[in-house]
Each structure stands twice: as structure tokens, then as C-alpha cells.
Amino acid sequence: SLYFYFRTLWVRAINASVEECLLAEKSILAEKAVFSNTDNRLSKPSIARLMLFVQEATDIMPSTKTLNRHRSIDPYCEITVGNLTLKTRFVKRSIQPKWNTPMQFMLTDFDMDIIHISIYDHEFFSPPECLGSTSLLLSDLLLESGNDPRSSKMLEQASVPFTQTVYLNSGCSIIIKYYIQLLSSPSAS
């Protein structure tokens, strides 16, 4: 019957979407594993806390697929440091979202900790679409701002928040504000 035919098509479409989600998740996890700097068997104690505020993004470009479907984007940001991944809420129909979302990460090594930043288009019935991403060493971010946590100046005073624009591989940029709270004196590397 016609009902059975449409039901079968619907079930196949759902199963295809589930498979696509699983493949996308596996590729994201594999990509993060390439940049992973920690060995879970030899976990290190935390030496500092990174307080990060994801403020806003600019110049987000929808993909060709999105433009062809004549739909807007609902972007959100995902940040990973070590084993912890945190997300902002998604902002409906915006290419310049303002999130102002606080996040907190524990740091184990200023020279080896990596910050993964990705912006995705929130999808209700399919996997999120990546709109841009980057990975950067925490030490590079700190040196760029002149906020080296190993300096004696940093050890003697409270951390001052820094605001920085980070450019993603798609050409869009994200503005973050961050500061570091030392938990103990980091050993010289």
C-alpha cells in the first residue's frame, strides 16, 4: 500500500541520518585524538584553571549546502581542552552570534595543553555542520597576549582577563576573554 511505502522511506531516511551522525561523531573524535596531549593512564595533576568567556563570532559563512536549501544558520560554539568539551547555546538565524558564555577548564601543562575551537550549525534532524574550527596551543595564546603564567610577574599578582580574536579555518573569527588562576606553582619545563 502507499502508506507502507512512505513509512518504509521514512524509516530508511531516519536510519541513514543515524548512520551519518555516527560517522560524523567518529571523525570528530578521531580528529581530536590526533591533537590529544594526555595519556589517561598517566594523568597529571591540574596546575591552573582556565576561565574562558566565549563572547561572540563574526563573519560566519553558511555552507553551499545550507545556501542551496535557502535556510539560515543556528550557530553554536564548542570548545575542548583536554578531555572536557563544553558548548554554548545555539543562536537562531545569525551569522554574528553573541553568546557571552562562561566556561572553565583545568590545565595540566601550559606548553602542551591545546584548545580546540569549533563553530557548528545546529541541526534538528541531522548532524551538526561544522562552520569553522581551529586548534591552538595554550602557550601560543598566552605568549601572544603577553600573559605567560610561568613568569614571576604572573606568579606574584592575580591574573588579568585578556580579550583576543581567534581566526578559524573558514575565515570567521571568534572573540574570547580568558584568564588563568594558578592552583600551584608550575614547574619549569
mmCIF file of C-alpha atoms in Angstrom:
data_model
loop_
_atom_site.group_PDB
_atom_site.id
_atom_site.type_symbol
_atom_site.label_atom_id
_atom_site.label_comp_id
_atom_site.label_asym_id
_atom_site.label_seq_id
_atom_site.Cartn_x
_atom_site.Cartn_y
_atom_site.Cartn_z
ATOM 1 C CA SER A 1 0.000 0.000 0.000
ATOM 2 C CA LEU A 2 1.024 3.630 -0.399
ATOM 3 C CA TYR A 3 1.142 4.158 3.385
ATOM 4 C CA PHE A 4 3.575 1.261 3.813
ATOM 5 C CA TYR A 5 5.782 2.644 1.010
ATOM 6 C CA PHE A 6 6.036 6.113 2.630
ATOM 7 C CA ARG A 7 6.624 4.602 6.053
ATOM 8 C CA THR A 8 9.471 2.488 4.659
ATOM 9 C CA LEU A 9 11.036 5.547 3.009
ATOM 10 C CA TRP A 10 10.766 7.471 6.277
ATOM 11 C CA VAL A 11 12.414 4.673 8.281
ATOM 12 C CA ARG A 12 15.235 4.447 5.715
ATOM 13 C CA ALA A 13 15.790 8.209 5.911
ATOM 14 C CA ILE A 14 15.976 8.053 9.708
ATOM 15 C CA ASN A 15 18.424 5.134 9.606
ATOM 16 C CA ALA A 16 20.597 6.973 7.071
ATOM 17 C CA SER A 17 20.635 10.051 9.339
ATOM 18 C CA VAL A 18 21.625 7.937 12.344
ATOM 19 C CA GLU A 19 24.499 6.405 10.357
ATOM 20 C CA GLU A 20 25.599 9.862 9.206
ATOM 21 C CA CYS A 21 25.573 11.111 12.819
ATOM 22 C CA LEU A 22 27.665 8.172 13.989
ATOM 23 C CA LEU A 23 30.205 8.657 11.196
ATOM 24 C CA ALA A 24 30.445 12.397 11.898
ATOM 25 C CA GLU A 25 30.940 11.741 15.608
ATOM 26 C CA LYS A 26 33.666 9.173 14.903
ATOM 27 C CA SER A 27 35.524 11.555 12.592
ATOM 28 C CA ILE A 28 35.342 14.383 15.146
ATOM 29 C CA LEU A 29 36.657 12.119 17.902
ATOM 30 C CA ALA A 30 39.424 10.836 15.619
ATOM 31 C CA GLU A 31 40.422 14.412 14.765
ATOM 32 C CA LYS A 32 40.568 15.334 18.451
ATOM 33 C CA ALA A 33 42.620 12.214 19.220
ATOM 34 C CA VAL A 34 45.296 13.396 16.782
ATOM 35 C CA PHE A 35 45.714 16.564 18.847
ATOM 36 C CA SER A 36 45.327 14.878 22.241
ATOM 37 C CA ASN A 37 48.196 15.528 24.603
ATOM 38 C CA THR A 38 47.221 13.464 27.618
ATOM 39 C CA ASP A 39 47.621 9.814 28.360
ATOM 40 C CA ASN A 40 44.700 8.778 30.555
ATOM 41 C CA ARG A 41 46.862 6.118 32.205
ATOM 42 C CA LEU A 42 49.329 8.780 33.366
ATOM 43 C CA SER A 43 47.067 11.678 34.289
ATOM 44 C CA LYS A 44 48.806 14.777 35.610
ATOM 45 C CA PRO A 45 47.578 16.967 38.455
ATOM 46 C CA SER A 46 45.990 20.279 37.497
ATOM 47 C CA ILE A 47 48.225 23.320 37.905
ATOM 48 C CA ALA A 48 45.778 26.045 36.863
ATOM 49 C CA ARG A 49 42.196 26.858 35.997
ATOM 50 C CA LEU A 50 41.367 28.481 32.651
ATOM 51 C CA MET A 51 38.296 30.707 32.854
ATOM 52 C CA LEU A 52 37.120 31.342 29.310
ATOM 53 C CA PHE A 53 34.223 33.515 28.151
ATOM 54 C CA VAL A 54 33.043 32.838 24.607
ATOM 55 C CA GLN A 55 31.753 36.276 23.682
ATOM 56 C CA GLU A 56 30.813 36.335 20.007
ATOM 57 C CA ALA A 57 31.639 35.260 16.471
ATOM 58 C CA THR A 58 31.752 37.308 13.293
ATOM 59 C CA ASP A 59 31.682 36.650 9.556
ATOM 60 C CA ILE A 60 30.246 33.132 9.785
ATOM 61 C CA MET A 61 29.568 31.902 6.267
ATOM 62 C CA PRO A 62 26.879 29.272 5.672
ATOM 63 C CA SER A 63 27.944 26.296 3.591
ATOM 64 C CA THR A 64 26.883 25.868 -0.025
ATOM 65 C CA LYS A 65 24.537 23.085 1.084
ATOM 66 C CA THR A 66 22.821 25.446 3.525
ATOM 67 C CA LEU A 67 22.575 28.209 0.927
ATOM 68 C CA ASN A 68 21.111 25.783 -1.622
ATOM 69 C CA ARG A 69 18.398 24.824 0.869
ATOM 70 C CA HIS A 70 17.629 28.537 1.431
ATOM 71 C CA ARG A 71 17.818 28.257 5.183
ATOM 72 C CA SER A 72 19.524 30.277 7.858
ATOM 73 C CA ILE A 73 22.143 29.019 10.275
ATOM 74 C CA ASP A 74 21.794 28.489 14.020
ATOM 75 C CA PRO A 75 25.433 28.603 15.211
ATOM 76 C CA TYR A 76 26.899 27.379 18.470
ATOM 77 C CA CYS A 77 30.489 27.092 19.665
ATOM 78 C CA GLU A 78 32.190 24.005 21.057
ATOM 79 C CA ILE A 79 35.488 24.249 22.943
ATOM 80 C CA THR A 80 37.617 21.306 24.052
ATOM 81 C CA VAL A 81 40.592 21.412 26.404
ATOM 82 C CA GLY A 82 41.988 18.031 27.416
ATOM 83 C CA ASN A 83 39.127 15.585 27.912
ATOM 84 C CA LEU A 84 36.468 18.227 28.584
ATOM 85 C CA THR A 85 34.215 19.578 25.819
ATOM 86 C CA LEU A 86 31.793 22.422 26.553
ATOM 87 C CA LYS A 87 29.247 24.087 24.270
ATOM 88 C CA THR A 88 27.425 27.395 24.086
ATOM 89 C CA ARG A 89 23.720 27.580 23.377
ATOM 90 C CA PHE A 90 22.768 27.957 19.712
ATOM 91 C CA VAL A 91 21.620 31.336 18.417
ATOM 92 C CA LYS A 92 18.805 31.209 15.869
ATOM 93 C CA ARG A 93 19.322 32.711 12.414
ATOM 94 C CA SER A 94 22.546 34.629 12.995
ATOM 95 C CA ILE A 95 25.876 34.998 11.222
ATOM 96 C CA GLN A 96 27.185 37.151 14.085
ATOM 97 C CA PRO A 97 26.024 35.361 17.252
ATOM 98 C CA LYS A 98 26.646 36.764 20.722
ATOM 99 C CA TRP A 99 26.918 34.001 23.309
ATOM 100 C CA ASN A 100 28.653 35.510 26.380
ATOM 101 C CA THR A 101 29.033 32.002 27.779
ATOM 102 C CA PRO A 102 31.475 31.278 30.631
ATOM 103 C CA MET A 103 33.481 28.041 30.596
ATOM 104 C CA GLN A 104 36.037 26.574 32.969
ATOM 105 C CA PHE A 105 38.831 24.117 32.175
ATOM 106 C CA MET A 106 41.578 22.584 34.300
ATOM 107 C CA LEU A 107 45.114 22.855 32.891
ATOM 108 C CA THR A 108 47.929 20.365 33.415
ATOM 109 C CA ASP A 109 50.770 21.757 31.273
ATOM 110 C CA PHE A 110 50.998 25.277 29.829
ATOM 111 C CA ASP A 111 53.259 24.087 26.994
ATOM 112 C CA MET A 112 51.176 21.069 25.952
ATOM 113 C CA ASP A 113 47.513 21.947 26.614
ATOM 114 C CA ILE A 114 45.614 22.508 23.362
ATOM 115 C CA ILE A 115 42.415 24.494 22.887
ATOM 116 C CA HIS A 116 40.109 23.163 20.141
ATOM 117 C CA ILE A 117 37.527 25.715 18.989
ATOM 118 C CA SER A 118 34.740 24.796 16.561
ATOM 119 C CA ILE A 119 31.590 26.538 15.390
ATOM 120 C CA TYR A 120 28.698 24.365 14.253
ATOM 121 C CA ASP A 121 25.314 24.936 12.654
ATOM 122 C CA HIS A 122 22.696 23.396 14.944
ATOM 123 C CA GLU A 123 20.504 20.946 13.041
ATOM 124 C CA PHE A 124 17.367 19.368 14.467
ATOM 125 C CA PHE A 125 17.134 16.252 12.293
ATOM 126 C CA SER A 126 20.685 15.761 11.049
ATOM 127 C CA PRO A 127 24.218 16.015 12.428
ATOM 128 C CA PRO A 128 25.575 19.489 13.130
ATOM 129 C CA GLU A 129 27.514 21.026 10.267
ATOM 130 C CA CYS A 130 30.988 22.433 11.029
ATOM 131 C CA LEU A 131 31.243 26.098 10.010
ATOM 132 C CA GLY A 132 34.862 26.550 11.100
ATOM 133 C CA SER A 133 37.429 25.258 13.552
ATOM 134 C CA THR A 134 40.953 25.720 14.821
ATOM 135 C CA SER A 135 43.325 24.211 17.361
ATOM 136 C CA LEU A 136 45.947 26.227 19.185
ATOM 137 C CA LEU A 137 48.457 25.645 21.911
ATOM 138 C CA LEU A 138 47.611 27.418 25.143
ATOM 139 C CA SER A 139 51.223 28.617 25.385
ATOM 140 C CA ASP A 140 50.919 30.373 21.991
ATOM 141 C CA LEU A 141 47.724 32.107 23.087
ATOM 142 C CA LEU A 142 49.339 33.240 26.340
ATOM 143 C CA LEU A 143 52.555 34.461 24.726
ATOM 144 C CA GLU A 144 50.570 36.414 22.124
ATOM 145 C CA SER A 145 48.785 38.275 24.910
ATOM 146 C CA GLY A 146 51.951 38.751 26.984
ATOM 147 C CA ASN A 147 50.387 36.701 29.782
ATOM 148 C CA ASP A 148 52.993 33.981 30.344
ATOM 149 C CA PRO A 149 51.923 32.130 33.511
ATOM 150 C CA ARG A 150 55.485 30.944 34.159
ATOM 151 C CA SER A 151 56.807 34.475 34.598
ATOM 152 C CA SER A 152 57.474 35.732 38.117
ATOM 153 C CA LYS A 153 55.170 38.694 37.428
ATOM 154 C CA MET A 154 52.274 36.307 36.827
ATOM 155 C CA LEU A 155 53.039 34.340 39.981
ATOM 156 C CA GLU A 156 53.037 37.474 42.154
ATOM 157 C CA GLN A 157 49.771 39.053 41.010
ATOM 158 C CA ALA A 158 46.246 37.976 40.239
ATOM 159 C CA SER A 159 45.557 37.113 36.624
ATOM 160 C CA VAL A 160 44.148 39.886 34.472
ATOM 161 C CA PRO A 161 41.490 38.962 31.891
ATOM 162 C CA PHE A 162 42.565 39.208 28.258
ATOM 163 C CA THR A 163 40.326 39.544 25.227
ATOM 164 C CA GLN A 164 41.506 38.010 21.992
ATOM 165 C CA THR A 165 40.171 37.413 18.490
ATOM 166 C CA VAL A 166 40.858 33.906 17.168
ATOM 167 C CA TYR A 167 40.507 33.211 13.438
ATOM 168 C CA LEU A 168 39.055 29.881 12.321
ATOM 169 C CA ASN A 169 39.897 27.942 9.157
ATOM 170 C CA SER A 170 36.725 29.096 7.362
ATOM 171 C CA GLY A 171 37.574 32.793 7.660
ATOM 172 C CA CYS A 172 35.211 33.562 10.517
ATOM 173 C CA SER A 173 36.509 34.766 13.852
ATOM 174 C CA ILE A 174 35.561 34.297 17.470
ATOM 175 C CA ILE A 175 36.196 36.675 20.358
ATOM 176 C CA ILE A 176 37.151 35.101 23.662
ATOM 177 C CA LYS A 177 38.010 36.588 27.024
ATOM 178 C CA TYR A 178 40.112 34.490 29.365
ATOM 179 C CA TYR A 179 42.211 34.465 32.476
ATOM 180 C CA ILE A 180 44.198 31.870 34.342
ATOM 181 C CA GLN A 181 44.023 31.133 38.039
ATOM 182 C CA LEU A 182 47.096 29.272 39.268
ATOM 183 C CA LEU A 183 46.415 26.404 41.653
ATOM 184 C CA SER A 184 50.061 25.721 42.430
ATOM 185 C CA SER A 185 53.436 26.868 41.210
ATOM 186 C CA PRO A 186 54.066 25.266 37.797
ATOM 187 C CA SER A 187 57.369 23.502 37.431
ATOM 188 C CA ALA A 188 59.753 24.764 34.797
ATOM 189 C CA SER A 189 59.605 22.739 31.624
#
